[in-house]
Amino acid sequence: MNNQFQLHPEIASTFAFDVDLLYFFVVAVSVICMALICVLIFVFAMKYRRRTEDQQAESQTHGHLGLEITWSAIPLVLMLIMFAWGVWLFFRVYQIPDGAMEYYVVGKQWMWHVQHPTGQREINEMHVPINTPVKLTMASEDVIHSFFIPAFRVKNDVIPGRYTSLTFEATKPGKYHLFCAEYCGTEHSMMVGSVYAMEPEDYQNWLGGGVADETPEEAGARLFSQLNCDTCHSDQANARGPSLNGKFGTEEVLASGERILIDEAYIRESIVNPRIRLVAGYPSIMPTYQGQITETNIFNLISYIKTLPSTEGGAQ
Ligand code: HEC
Ligand SMILES: [Cu+2]
């Protein structure tokens, strides 16, 4: 199935068909307009050709308001249809549904690391259940990559120093191509893999068959003490850093007076570049962990910090 050359990838996600429909509309409009122009060039060249050596033009037409309006208005309407349709689809494709399963994906020259919500890890393979919304949060260890699953019609760049995401819901069990779609060095063309969409029961069995790794939260909890985060971040009254309990999704007041939402991107920045945004009332003593921690481990720390419950009667 996957080795044959295919002009058209399979339709295997909820919005794949709608993406195709818009694509065919754009192609059809372009082909029809191009054909019209080609035919008219040919017809006019024949119809108005010079018939004798000394033939003079009878009259020249300069401008025609009706025509001008027609050939401006029709393309405008067609373009607006494409635009509105595109915007509608864009929001559908990029909206993250509630309760989506969150996978972490790290691009690295030249492979994809995938981590399941339950902790299973894969390289260049990704198993997902069908009929379940999936969200990928993606990071890069080195250069710009791009995560592309043609059968699901999803693609997004994976950028160093920043999180990007993708969501999809597979609809058809099968094995699909996974590509890096951004030239990223010598072995870019080898940065390929497979996505296995499975019936939910099969997915559960697959999970059960693998080695039971620690979950992202467990790994994060382990790192939190291994990297000594807990020596500064705790609920104790004399803690040197702000307590992180129950902080995820809330707003932080910075030393600059600015307010910022504590989300994945902010936590990542706090770990690799703590000096950029200081929390109000705290000295700049947090060491940077840049280069000492992998993107996967940053994901794990974030998962752990997300689960920290707010504690009443704490220092904060
Ligand atoms: C030497 C003490 C120290 C260590 C070790 C430390 N931090 Fe911090 N951290 C701080 C201080 C102080 C702040 C507040 C000032 C700032 O923003 O840099 C802070 C801020 C933060 C923030 C932003 C919190 C907020 O409320 O906005 C996060 C997230 C964070 N640290 C995570 C970590 C993680 C994860 C580790 C371990 C990998 C860690 N820190 C290790 C002292 C520390
Ligand atoms: Cu790549």
mmCIF file of C-alpha atoms and ligand atoms in Angstrom:
data_model
loop_
_atom_site.group_PDB
_atom_site.id
_atom_site.type_symbol
_atom_site.label_atom_id
_atom_site.label_comp_id
_atom_site.label_asym_id
_atom_site.label_seq_id
_atom_site.Cartn_x
_atom_site.Cartn_y
_atom_site.Cartn_z
ATOM 1 C CA MET A 1 0.000 0.000 0.000
ATOM 2 C CA ASN A 2 2.693 2.431 0.961
ATOM 3 C CA ASN A 3 5.350 1.543 -1.539
ATOM 4 C CA GLN A 4 3.404 2.407 -4.629
ATOM 5 C CA PHE A 5 3.652 5.827 -6.097
ATOM 6 C CA GLN A 6 0.484 7.728 -5.281
ATOM 7 C CA LEU A 7 -0.615 10.994 -6.787
ATOM 8 C CA HIS A 8 -3.034 11.484 -4.002
ATOM 9 C CA PRO A 9 -2.359 10.489 -0.389
ATOM 10 C CA GLU A 10 -4.996 8.557 1.482
ATOM 11 C CA ILE A 11 -7.719 10.425 3.315
ATOM 12 C CA ALA A 12 -7.223 9.362 6.915
ATOM 13 C CA SER A 13 -8.134 12.221 9.225
ATOM 14 C CA THR A 14 -11.307 14.148 10.026
ATOM 15 C CA PHE A 15 -10.442 17.203 7.946
ATOM 16 C CA ALA A 16 -8.385 15.574 5.187
ATOM 17 C CA PHE A 17 -11.319 15.543 2.789
ATOM 18 C CA ASP A 18 -12.133 19.207 3.409
ATOM 19 C CA VAL A 19 -8.536 20.181 2.756
ATOM 20 C CA ASP A 20 -8.702 18.312 -0.549
ATOM 21 C CA LEU A 21 -11.969 19.949 -1.507
ATOM 22 C CA LEU A 22 -10.519 23.427 -1.078
ATOM 23 C CA TYR A 23 -7.394 22.367 -2.923
ATOM 24 C CA PHE A 24 -9.410 21.057 -5.867
ATOM 25 C CA PHE A 25 -11.495 24.201 -5.948
ATOM 26 C CA VAL A 26 -8.344 26.352 -6.200
ATOM 27 C CA VAL A 27 -6.874 24.075 -8.865
ATOM 28 C CA ALA A 28 -10.124 23.994 -10.834
ATOM 29 C CA VAL A 29 -10.482 27.787 -10.808
ATOM 30 C CA SER A 30 -6.861 28.169 -11.921
ATOM 31 C CA VAL A 31 -7.164 25.598 -14.705
ATOM 32 C CA ILE A 32 -10.424 27.061 -16.014
ATOM 33 C CA CYS A 33 -9.012 30.601 -16.052
ATOM 34 C CA MET A 34 -5.818 29.448 -17.719
ATOM 35 C CA ALA A 35 -7.734 27.506 -20.363
ATOM 36 C CA LEU A 36 -9.981 30.504 -21.031
ATOM 37 C CA ILE A 37 -7.002 32.806 -21.513
ATOM 38 C CA CYS A 38 -5.194 30.327 -23.801
ATOM 39 C CA VAL A 39 -8.269 29.813 -25.950
ATOM 40 C CA LEU A 40 -8.942 33.554 -26.199
ATOM 41 C CA ILE A 41 -5.343 34.293 -27.221
ATOM 42 C CA PHE A 42 -5.648 31.736 -29.964
ATOM 43 C CA VAL A 43 -9.115 32.810 -31.153
ATOM 44 C CA PHE A 44 -8.262 36.515 -31.196
ATOM 45 C CA ALA A 45 -4.983 35.880 -32.998
ATOM 46 C CA MET A 46 -6.901 34.082 -35.726
ATOM 47 C CA LYS A 47 -9.905 36.381 -35.848
ATOM 48 C CA TYR A 48 -8.045 39.683 -35.915
ATOM 49 C CA ARG A 49 -5.047 38.647 -37.953
ATOM 50 C CA ARG A 50 -3.905 40.939 -40.744
ATOM 51 C CA ARG A 51 -5.387 39.618 -43.949
ATOM 52 C CA THR A 52 -3.616 41.695 -46.607
ATOM 53 C CA GLU A 53 -0.216 43.423 -46.749
ATOM 54 C CA ASP A 54 -1.681 46.936 -46.636
ATOM 55 C CA GLN A 55 -4.633 46.342 -44.285
ATOM 56 C CA GLN A 56 -5.302 49.197 -41.829
ATOM 57 C CA ALA A 57 -7.050 48.928 -38.477
ATOM 58 C CA GLU A 58 -10.608 50.156 -38.841
ATOM 59 C CA SER A 59 -11.003 51.465 -35.327
ATOM 60 C CA GLN A 60 -9.151 51.058 -32.062
ATOM 61 C CA THR A 61 -10.983 50.526 -28.780
ATOM 62 C CA HIS A 62 -9.418 52.201 -25.747
ATOM 63 C CA GLY A 63 -10.910 51.032 -22.445
ATOM 64 C CA HIS A 64 -14.312 49.620 -21.727
ATOM 65 C CA LEU A 65 -15.800 50.239 -18.321
ATOM 66 C CA GLY A 66 -18.189 47.286 -18.362
ATOM 67 C CA LEU A 67 -15.421 44.872 -19.304
ATOM 68 C CA GLU A 68 -13.001 46.289 -16.751
ATOM 69 C CA ILE A 69 -15.540 45.881 -13.971
ATOM 70 C CA THR A 70 -16.419 42.347 -15.047
ATOM 71 C CA TRP A 71 -12.875 41.058 -15.133
ATOM 72 C CA SER A 72 -12.042 42.692 -11.808
ATOM 73 C CA ALA A 73 -15.193 41.650 -9.984
ATOM 74 C CA ILE A 74 -15.258 37.980 -10.979
ATOM 75 C CA PRO A 75 -11.678 37.212 -9.847
ATOM 76 C CA LEU A 76 -12.261 39.260 -6.684
ATOM 77 C CA VAL A 77 -15.276 37.166 -5.776
ATOM 78 C CA LEU A 78 -13.402 33.939 -6.539
ATOM 79 C CA MET A 79 -10.454 35.052 -4.396
ATOM 80 C CA LEU A 80 -12.729 36.036 -1.527
ATOM 81 C CA ILE A 81 -14.368 32.619 -1.644
ATOM 82 C CA MET A 82 -10.924 30.975 -1.442
ATOM 83 C CA PHE A 83 -9.958 33.270 1.410
ATOM 84 C CA ALA A 84 -13.085 32.738 3.498
ATOM 85 C CA TRP A 85 -13.046 28.994 2.893
ATOM 86 C CA GLY A 86 -9.341 28.866 3.740
ATOM 87 C CA VAL A 87 -9.790 30.800 6.979
ATOM 88 C CA TRP A 88 -12.662 28.567 8.042
ATOM 89 C CA LEU A 89 -10.563 25.463 7.382
ATOM 90 C CA PHE A 90 -7.462 26.941 9.004
ATOM 91 C CA PHE A 91 -9.309 27.479 12.262
ATOM 92 C CA ARG A 92 -10.728 23.990 12.091
ATOM 93 C CA VAL A 93 -7.302 22.455 11.526
ATOM 94 C CA TYR A 94 -5.520 24.470 14.201
ATOM 95 C CA GLN A 95 -8.134 24.405 16.915
ATOM 96 C CA ILE A 96 -7.034 22.169 19.749
ATOM 97 C CA PRO A 97 -9.991 20.123 20.932
ATOM 98 C CA ASP A 98 -10.566 19.726 24.669
ATOM 99 C CA GLY A 99 -9.285 16.517 26.112
ATOM 100 C CA ALA A 100 -6.888 15.765 23.282
ATOM 101 C CA MET A 101 -4.193 13.198 24.056
ATOM 102 C CA GLU A 102 -0.939 15.087 24.240
ATOM 103 C CA TYR A 103 2.157 13.634 22.607
ATOM 104 C CA TYR A 104 5.563 15.257 22.747
ATOM 105 C CA VAL A 105 7.617 15.249 19.578
ATOM 106 C CA VAL A 106 11.270 16.256 19.389
ATOM 107 C CA GLY A 107 13.003 16.699 16.043
ATOM 108 C CA LYS A 108 16.719 16.068 16.026
ATOM 109 C CA GLN A 109 19.191 15.619 13.190
ATOM 110 C CA TRP A 110 17.980 13.235 11.798
ATOM 111 C CA MET A 111 15.185 11.520 13.630
ATOM 112 C CA TRP A 112 11.890 12.031 15.374
ATOM 113 C CA HIS A 113 11.479 11.224 19.083
ATOM 114 C CA VAL A 114 7.909 10.664 20.125
ATOM 115 C CA GLN A 115 6.699 10.415 23.694
ATOM 116 C CA HIS A 116 3.223 9.147 24.539
ATOM 117 C CA PRO A 117 1.087 10.578 27.351
ATOM 118 C CA THR A 118 1.586 7.252 29.113
ATOM 119 C CA GLY A 119 5.365 7.430 28.788
ATOM 120 C CA GLN A 120 6.092 5.074 25.876
ATOM 121 C CA ARG A 121 8.859 6.358 23.658
ATOM 122 C CA GLU A 122 9.347 5.748 19.975
ATOM 123 C CA ILE A 123 11.813 6.784 17.316
ATOM 124 C CA ASN A 124 10.567 7.503 13.791
ATOM 125 C CA GLU A 125 7.339 5.748 14.615
ATOM 126 C CA MET A 126 4.172 6.969 16.147
ATOM 127 C CA HIS A 127 1.208 4.867 17.213
ATOM 128 C CA VAL A 128 -2.088 6.676 17.653
ATOM 129 C CA PRO A 129 -5.649 5.511 18.310
ATOM 130 C CA ILE A 130 -8.260 6.422 15.708
ATOM 131 C CA ASN A 131 -11.314 8.558 16.463
ATOM 132 C CA THR A 132 -9.405 10.274 19.247
ATOM 133 C CA PRO A 133 -8.167 13.857 19.054
ATOM 134 C CA VAL A 134 -4.397 13.996 19.358
ATOM 135 C CA LYS A 135 -2.287 17.044 20.064
ATOM 136 C CA LEU A 136 1.415 17.101 19.306
ATOM 137 C CA THR A 137 3.607 19.593 21.110
ATOM 138 C CA MET A 138 6.834 19.822 19.173
ATOM 139 C CA ALA A 139 10.349 21.094 19.800
ATOM 140 C CA SER A 140 13.682 20.853 18.027
ATOM 141 C CA GLU A 141 17.083 20.023 19.512
ATOM 142 C CA ASP A 142 19.001 21.667 16.669
ATOM 143 C CA VAL A 143 17.714 23.164 13.413
ATOM 144 C CA ILE A 144 14.323 23.791 11.823
ATOM 145 C CA HIS A 145 12.490 20.610 10.892
ATOM 146 C CA SER A 146 8.926 20.184 9.757
ATOM 147 C CA PHE A 147 6.576 17.429 10.825
ATOM 148 C CA PHE A 148 4.431 16.240 7.959
ATOM 149 C CA ILE A 149 1.815 13.455 7.746
ATOM 150 C CA PRO A 150 0.340 13.708 4.244
ATOM 151 C CA ALA A 151 -2.515 11.243 4.884
ATOM 152 C CA PHE A 152 -3.755 13.443 7.738
ATOM 153 C CA ARG A 153 -3.085 16.680 5.791
ATOM 154 C CA VAL A 154 -1.121 18.130 8.686
ATOM 155 C CA LYS A 155 2.268 19.802 8.640
ATOM 156 C CA ASN A 156 3.955 22.267 10.924
ATOM 157 C CA ASP A 157 7.479 23.514 11.401
ATOM 158 C CA VAL A 158 9.470 22.309 14.393
ATOM 159 C CA ILE A 159 11.602 25.209 15.504
ATOM 160 C CA PRO A 160 14.513 25.423 17.963
ATOM 161 C CA GLY A 161 13.749 27.531 21.027
ATOM 162 C CA ARG A 162 10.031 27.516 20.484
ATOM 163 C CA TYR A 163 7.035 25.194 20.821
ATOM 164 C CA THR A 164 4.734 24.514 17.930
ATOM 165 C CA SER A 165 1.807 22.149 17.824
ATOM 166 C CA LEU A 166 -0.388 20.086 15.564
ATOM 167 C CA THR A 167 -3.720 18.412 16.106
ATOM 168 C CA PHE A 168 -5.499 15.731 14.186
ATOM 169 C CA GLU A 169 -7.951 12.915 14.606
ATOM 170 C CA ALA A 170 -7.190 9.811 12.573
ATOM 171 C CA THR A 171 -10.200 8.099 11.060
ATOM 172 C CA LYS A 172 -8.832 5.031 9.320
ATOM 173 C CA PRO A 173 -6.539 2.332 10.715
ATOM 174 C CA GLY A 174 -3.379 1.950 8.698
ATOM 175 C CA LYS A 175 0.273 2.747 8.311
ATOM 176 C CA TYR A 176 1.050 6.194 6.955
ATOM 177 C CA HIS A 177 4.137 8.100 5.933
ATOM 178 C CA LEU A 178 5.760 10.604 8.220
ATOM 179 C CA PHE A 179 8.222 13.076 6.729
ATOM 180 C CA CYS A 180 10.512 15.889 7.681
ATOM 181 C CA ALA A 181 9.439 18.554 5.228
ATOM 182 C CA GLU A 182 12.160 21.115 5.860
ATOM 183 C CA TYR A 183 15.654 20.590 4.516
ATOM 184 C CA CYS A 184 17.691 20.073 7.662
ATOM 185 C CA GLY A 185 21.106 18.743 6.642
ATOM 186 C CA THR A 186 22.856 15.783 5.033
ATOM 187 C CA GLU A 187 20.437 13.091 6.101
ATOM 188 C CA HIS A 188 17.267 15.104 5.804
ATOM 189 C CA SER A 189 15.887 12.623 3.286
ATOM 190 C CA MET A 190 16.327 9.832 5.840
ATOM 191 C CA MET A 191 14.284 11.675 8.439
ATOM 192 C CA VAL A 192 11.167 9.696 7.635
ATOM 193 C CA GLY A 193 8.996 7.311 9.578
ATOM 194 C CA SER A 194 5.593 5.763 9.957
ATOM 195 C CA VAL A 195 2.427 6.635 11.766
ATOM 196 C CA TYR A 196 0.288 3.686 12.802
ATOM 197 C CA ALA A 197 -3.351 4.548 13.292
ATOM 198 C CA MET A 198 -5.027 1.791 15.297
ATOM 199 C CA GLU A 199 -8.405 0.867 16.682
ATOM 200 C CA PRO A 200 -8.506 2.087 20.300
ATOM 201 C CA GLU A 201 -8.421 -1.516 21.660
ATOM 202 C CA ASP A 202 -5.414 -2.338 19.480
ATOM 203 C CA TYR A 203 -3.727 0.798 20.690
ATOM 204 C CA GLN A 204 -4.322 -0.236 24.313
ATOM 205 C CA ASN A 205 -2.837 -3.642 23.547
ATOM 206 C CA TRP A 206 0.117 -2.048 21.849
ATOM 207 C CA LEU A 207 0.684 0.153 24.917
ATOM 208 C CA GLY A 208 0.493 -2.896 27.166
ATOM 209 C CA GLY A 209 2.995 -4.799 25.039
ATOM 210 C CA GLY A 210 5.700 -2.148 25.278
ATOM 211 C CA VAL A 211 8.181 -1.601 28.042
ATOM 212 C CA ALA A 212 6.461 0.310 30.785
ATOM 213 C CA ASP A 213 8.489 3.508 30.836
ATOM 214 C CA GLU A 214 7.906 6.122 33.453
ATOM 215 C CA THR A 215 5.204 8.606 32.476
ATOM 216 C CA PRO A 216 6.218 12.163 31.562
ATOM 217 C CA GLU A 217 5.045 13.331 35.001
ATOM 218 C CA GLU A 218 7.082 10.678 36.797
ATOM 219 C CA ALA A 219 10.160 11.479 34.746
ATOM 220 C CA GLY A 220 9.566 15.165 35.466
ATOM 221 C CA ALA A 221 9.266 14.549 39.201
ATOM 222 C CA ARG A 222 12.540 12.622 39.160
ATOM 223 C CA LEU A 223 14.303 15.395 37.223
ATOM 224 C CA PHE A 224 12.863 18.048 39.491
ATOM 225 C CA SER A 225 14.857 16.651 42.378
ATOM 226 C CA GLN A 226 17.853 15.399 40.344
ATOM 227 C CA LEU A 227 18.417 18.881 38.919
ATOM 228 C CA ASN A 228 17.879 20.431 42.351
ATOM 229 C CA CYS A 229 14.883 22.464 41.251
ATOM 230 C CA ASP A 230 13.269 21.460 44.534
ATOM 231 C CA THR A 231 16.012 23.077 46.594
ATOM 232 C CA CYS A 232 14.712 26.483 45.515
ATOM 233 C CA HIS A 233 11.138 25.835 44.435
ATOM 234 C CA SER A 234 9.024 24.718 47.338
ATOM 235 C CA ASP A 235 6.252 25.832 49.601
ATOM 236 C CA GLN A 236 8.600 26.499 52.480
ATOM 237 C CA ALA A 237 8.492 30.023 53.821
ATOM 238 C CA ASN A 238 12.244 30.471 53.348
ATOM 239 C CA ALA A 239 12.301 29.033 49.810
ATOM 240 C CA ARG A 240 14.649 30.899 47.496
ATOM 241 C CA GLY A 241 12.365 30.632 44.479
ATOM 242 C CA PRO A 242 8.625 30.995 43.934
ATOM 243 C CA SER A 243 6.501 27.941 44.629
ATOM 244 C CA LEU A 244 5.322 26.315 41.424
ATOM 245 C CA ASN A 245 2.330 24.578 43.012
ATOM 246 C CA GLY A 246 -0.886 25.241 41.166
ATOM 247 C CA LYS A 247 0.835 27.883 39.070
ATOM 248 C CA PHE A 248 0.265 26.414 35.613
ATOM 249 C CA GLY A 249 -2.323 28.371 33.634
ATOM 250 C CA THR A 250 -2.298 31.286 36.069
ATOM 251 C CA GLU A 251 -0.819 34.725 35.558
ATOM 252 C CA GLU A 252 2.550 35.762 36.927
ATOM 253 C CA VAL A 253 3.575 39.322 37.738
ATOM 254 C CA LEU A 254 7.080 40.031 36.489
ATOM 255 C CA ALA A 255 9.699 42.374 37.900
ATOM 256 C CA SER A 256 9.014 44.658 34.928
ATOM 257 C CA GLY A 257 5.389 44.988 36.053
ATOM 258 C CA GLU A 258 4.243 42.964 33.052
ATOM 259 C CA ARG A 259 1.812 40.089 33.512
ATOM 260 C CA ILE A 260 2.362 36.820 31.749
ATOM 261 C CA LEU A 261 0.455 33.575 31.437
ATOM 262 C CA ILE A 262 2.344 30.595 32.839
ATOM 263 C CA ASP A 263 2.177 28.180 29.918
ATOM 264 C CA GLU A 264 4.516 25.634 28.326
ATOM 265 C CA ALA A 265 6.515 28.253 26.453
ATOM 266 C CA TYR A 266 7.020 30.393 29.556
ATOM 267 C CA ILE A 267 8.183 27.457 31.678
ATOM 268 C CA ARG A 268 10.572 26.367 28.950
ATOM 269 C CA GLU A 269 12.014 29.849 28.783
ATOM 270 C CA SER A 270 12.325 29.989 32.587
ATOM 271 C CA ILE A 271 14.425 26.818 32.484
ATOM 272 C CA VAL A 272 16.774 27.652 29.600
ATOM 273 C CA ASN A 273 16.843 31.430 29.953
ATOM 274 C CA PRO A 274 15.713 32.370 33.460
ATOM 275 C CA ARG A 275 17.117 35.878 33.147
ATOM 276 C CA ILE A 276 14.826 37.049 30.343
ATOM 277 C CA ARG A 277 11.745 37.384 32.538
ATOM 278 C CA LEU A 278 12.164 37.678 36.262
ATOM 279 C CA VAL A 279 9.372 37.023 38.690
ATOM 280 C CA ALA A 280 8.617 40.130 40.769
ATOM 281 C CA GLY A 281 10.181 39.990 44.223
ATOM 282 C CA TYR A 282 12.836 37.374 43.470
ATOM 283 C CA PRO A 283 16.538 37.799 42.777
ATOM 284 C CA SER A 284 18.064 36.522 39.584
ATOM 285 C CA ILE A 285 19.687 33.451 41.113
ATOM 286 C CA MET A 286 18.191 30.667 39.050
ATOM 287 C CA PRO A 287 20.942 28.993 36.987
ATOM 288 C CA THR A 288 20.332 28.400 33.303
ATOM 289 C CA TYR A 289 19.901 24.800 32.258
ATOM 290 C CA GLN A 290 20.597 25.556 28.625
ATOM 291 C CA GLY A 291 22.627 22.764 27.045
ATOM 292 C CA GLN A 292 22.323 20.564 30.143
ATOM 293 C CA ILE A 293 18.847 19.316 29.546
ATOM 294 C CA THR A 294 17.227 17.755 26.498
ATOM 295 C CA GLU A 295 14.001 19.019 24.993
ATOM 296 C CA THR A 296 12.367 15.741 26.019
ATOM 297 C CA ASN A 297 13.331 16.344 29.632
ATOM 298 C CA ILE A 298 12.034 19.899 29.484
ATOM 299 C CA PHE A 299 8.718 18.440 28.287
ATOM 300 C CA ASN A 300 8.795 16.044 31.231
ATOM 301 C CA LEU A 301 9.459 18.837 33.718
ATOM 302 C CA ILE A 302 6.571 20.813 32.252
ATOM 303 C CA SER A 303 4.265 17.790 32.557
ATOM 304 C CA TYR A 304 5.253 17.488 36.192
ATOM 305 C CA ILE A 305 4.845 21.194 36.953
ATOM 306 C CA LYS A 306 1.399 21.075 35.319
ATOM 307 C CA THR A 307 0.285 18.423 37.770
ATOM 308 C CA LEU A 308 1.459 20.206 40.914
ATOM 309 C CA PRO A 309 -1.699 20.944 42.906
ATOM 310 C CA SER A 310 -2.159 24.305 44.506
ATOM 311 C CA THR A 311 -1.531 24.062 48.215
ATOM 312 C CA GLU A 312 -3.362 26.170 50.710
ATOM 313 C CA GLY A 313 -1.359 27.746 53.487
ATOM 314 C CA GLY A 314 1.824 27.742 51.394
ATOM 315 C CA ALA A 315 4.347 30.523 51.179
ATOM 316 C CA GLN A 316 2.649 32.044 48.116
HETATM 317 C C1 HEC B 1 19.149 28.473 42.856
HETATM 318 C C2 HEC B 1 17.718 28.396 42.992
HETATM 319 C C3 HEC B 1 16.899 27.860 41.801
HETATM 320 C C4 HEC B 1 17.027 26.649 41.172
HETATM 321 C C5 HEC B 1 18.049 25.555 41.420
HETATM 322 C C6 HEC B 1 15.972 26.603 40.189
HETATM 323 N N1 HEC B 1 15.245 27.757 40.236
HETATM 324 FE FE1 HEC B 1 13.627 28.186 39.078
HETATM 325 N N2 HEC B 1 13.578 30.072 39.865
HETATM 326 C C7 HEC B 1 14.368 30.528 40.910
HETATM 327 C C8 HEC B 1 14.019 31.902 41.193
HETATM 328 C C9 HEC B 1 14.674 32.771 42.272
HETATM 329 C C10 HEC B 1 12.995 32.241 40.303
HETATM 330 C C11 HEC B 1 12.282 33.599 40.194
HETATM 331 C C12 HEC B 1 13.158 34.578 39.484
HETATM 332 C C13 HEC B 1 13.228 34.270 38.016
HETATM 333 O O1 HEC B 1 12.216 34.368 37.328
HETATM 334 O O2 HEC B 1 14.312 33.883 37.550
HETATM 335 C C14 HEC B 1 12.729 31.067 39.489
HETATM 336 C C15 HEC B 1 11.749 30.991 38.501
HETATM 337 C C16 HEC B 1 11.342 29.811 37.898
HETATM 338 C C17 HEC B 1 10.154 29.667 37.095
HETATM 339 C C18 HEC B 1 9.137 30.746 36.807
HETATM 340 C C19 HEC B 1 8.165 30.655 37.978
HETATM 341 C C20 HEC B 1 7.059 31.664 38.027
HETATM 342 O O3 HEC B 1 6.327 31.634 39.032
HETATM 343 O O4 HEC B 1 6.880 32.448 37.095
HETATM 344 C C21 HEC B 1 10.090 28.355 36.719
HETATM 345 C C22 HEC B 1 8.997 27.697 35.887
HETATM 346 C C23 HEC B 1 11.246 27.696 37.276
HETATM 347 N N3 HEC B 1 11.976 28.607 37.961
HETATM 348 C C24 HEC B 1 11.515 26.362 37.087
HETATM 349 C C25 HEC B 1 12.679 25.747 37.576
HETATM 350 C C26 HEC B 1 13.054 24.394 37.255
HETATM 351 C C27 HEC B 1 12.235 23.444 36.389
HETATM 352 C C28 HEC B 1 14.249 24.173 37.855
HETATM 353 C C29 HEC B 1 15.089 22.918 37.783
HETATM 354 C C30 HEC B 1 15.435 22.463 36.458
HETATM 355 C C31 HEC B 1 14.604 25.379 38.577
HETATM 356 N N4 HEC B 1 13.637 26.309 38.370
HETATM 357 C C32 HEC B 1 15.736 25.521 39.349
HETATM 358 C C33 HEC B 1 15.346 29.825 41.563
HETATM 359 C C34 HEC B 1 15.787 28.557 41.212
HETATM 360 CU CU CU B 2 14.497 17.407 9.638
#
